[in-house]
Amino acid sequence: MSSIPDEAKVWAALREINDPEFDINLVALGLIYSVTCEAGRVAVTMTLTTTNCPSGEWIHEGVKAKLAALPGVAAVSVELVFTPPWTPARLSEEACRKLGW
């Protein structure tokens, strides 16, 4: 079994990171736009709910730290983008239930 993570392992790790304000994981919130893995290098494109999110730096650094700790990861790149902008339509059914929507 290879110790180099695949996209499924990265997505699973991202589901373990909860937004500190909503206590809902980043994937369910729709903040993760893409994940790629190649030869131990992991790249994530993500966003925040707003450009001035008070937890933005914590979330961004948390994603990098979580993924860097995965076995076989040699490098992590986390690109924070605001195009396309996040909207509530990106919320999963799970997130909507937790928010009472």
Short mmCIF file of C-alpha atoms in Angstrom, two decimals:
data_model
loop_
_atom_site.label_atom_id
_atom_site.label_comp_id
_atom_site.label_asym_id
_atom_site.label_seq_id
_atom_site.Cartn_x
_atom_site.Cartn_y
_atom_site.Cartn_z
CA MET A 1 0.00 0.00 0.00
CA SER A 2 1.39 3.39 -0.98
CA SER A 3 2.01 6.04 1.65
CA ILE A 4 1.55 8.80 -0.94
CA PRO A 5 -1.91 10.28 -0.35
CA ASP A 6 -4.51 10.28 -3.07
CA GLU A 7 -7.29 12.81 -3.51
CA ALA A 8 -9.73 10.71 -1.45
CA LYS A 9 -7.38 10.79 1.56
CA VAL A 10 -6.93 14.54 1.21
CA TRP A 11 -10.69 15.14 0.99
CA ALA A 12 -11.13 12.94 4.09
CA ALA A 13 -8.54 14.98 5.99
CA LEU A 14 -10.24 18.22 4.97
CA ARG A 15 -13.53 16.87 6.35
CA GLU A 16 -11.82 16.72 9.76
CA ILE A 17 -11.26 20.49 9.84
CA ASN A 18 -14.20 22.41 11.26
CA ASP A 19 -14.85 26.09 10.80
CA PRO A 20 -14.45 27.56 14.31
CA GLU A 21 -17.53 29.76 13.99
CA PHE A 22 -20.01 27.23 12.60
CA ASP A 23 -18.45 23.95 13.83
CA ILE A 24 -19.08 22.45 10.39
CA ASN A 25 -16.30 20.92 8.30
CA LEU A 26 -14.79 22.92 5.45
CA VAL A 27 -15.95 20.48 2.78
CA ALA A 28 -19.59 20.57 3.96
CA LEU A 29 -19.41 24.36 3.99
CA GLY A 30 -18.36 24.29 0.34
CA LEU A 31 -15.08 26.10 0.99
CA ILE A 32 -12.89 23.59 -0.87
CA TYR A 33 -12.98 24.09 -4.63
CA SER A 34 -10.41 21.51 -5.76
CA VAL A 35 -7.77 19.04 -4.65
CA THR A 36 -4.92 17.56 -6.70
CA CYS A 37 -2.21 15.12 -5.67
CA GLU A 38 0.90 14.28 -7.62
CA ALA A 39 4.03 12.51 -6.37
CA GLY A 40 3.58 13.62 -2.78
CA ARG A 41 2.63 17.19 -3.68
CA VAL A 42 -0.85 18.26 -2.62
CA ALA A 43 -2.55 21.36 -4.01
CA VAL A 44 -5.83 22.75 -2.71
CA THR A 45 -7.87 25.63 -4.02
CA MET A 46 -10.26 27.01 -1.45
CA THR A 47 -12.23 30.05 -0.47
CA LEU A 48 -13.78 31.62 2.62
CA THR A 49 -17.35 32.73 3.22
CA THR A 50 -16.21 36.37 3.05
CA THR A 51 -13.01 38.14 2.06
CA ASN A 52 -12.68 39.54 5.59
CA CYS A 53 -13.47 36.30 7.44
CA PRO A 54 -12.09 36.71 10.98
CA SER A 55 -11.02 33.05 11.02
CA GLY A 56 -9.53 33.13 7.52
CA GLU A 57 -5.87 32.93 8.49
CA TRP A 58 -6.55 30.18 11.05
CA ILE A 59 -8.49 28.15 8.46
CA HIS A 60 -5.87 28.65 5.73
CA GLU A 61 -2.97 27.70 8.02
CA GLY A 62 -4.96 24.81 9.49
CA VAL A 63 -5.50 23.31 6.05
CA LYS A 64 -1.79 23.53 5.28
CA ALA A 65 -0.80 21.99 8.61
CA LYS A 66 -3.37 19.17 8.42
CA LEU A 67 -2.32 18.16 4.92
CA ALA A 68 1.41 18.48 5.61
CA ALA A 69 0.96 15.96 8.44
CA LEU A 70 -0.43 13.28 6.12
CA PRO A 71 1.99 10.38 5.51
CA GLY A 72 3.83 10.74 2.21
CA VAL A 73 3.15 14.44 1.70
CA ALA A 74 6.29 16.25 0.55
CA ALA A 75 4.77 19.66 -0.19
CA VAL A 76 1.44 21.45 0.28
CA SER A 77 0.10 24.40 -1.66
CA VAL A 78 -3.13 26.05 -0.53
CA GLU A 79 -4.43 28.74 -2.85
CA LEU A 80 -7.05 31.03 -1.36
CA VAL A 81 -9.36 32.46 -4.04
CA PHE A 82 -12.49 34.57 -4.06
CA THR A 83 -13.54 33.92 -7.65
CA PRO A 84 -16.00 32.39 -7.88
CA PRO A 85 -17.31 33.85 -4.65
CA TRP A 86 -18.71 31.54 -2.00
CA THR A 87 -22.51 31.49 -1.70
CA PRO A 88 -24.86 29.53 0.58
CA ALA A 89 -25.71 27.39 -2.46
CA ARG A 90 -22.33 25.67 -1.89
CA LEU A 91 -23.47 24.28 1.48
CA SER A 92 -24.00 20.53 1.64
CA GLU A 93 -27.29 19.08 2.88
CA GLU A 94 -25.48 18.19 6.12
CA ALA A 95 -24.36 21.82 6.61
CA CYS A 96 -27.86 23.13 5.89
CA ARG A 97 -29.32 20.79 8.53
CA LYS A 98 -26.72 21.84 11.12
CA LEU A 99 -27.49 25.50 10.40
CA GLY A 100 -31.20 24.85 10.67
CA TRP A 101 -31.93 25.74 7.04
#
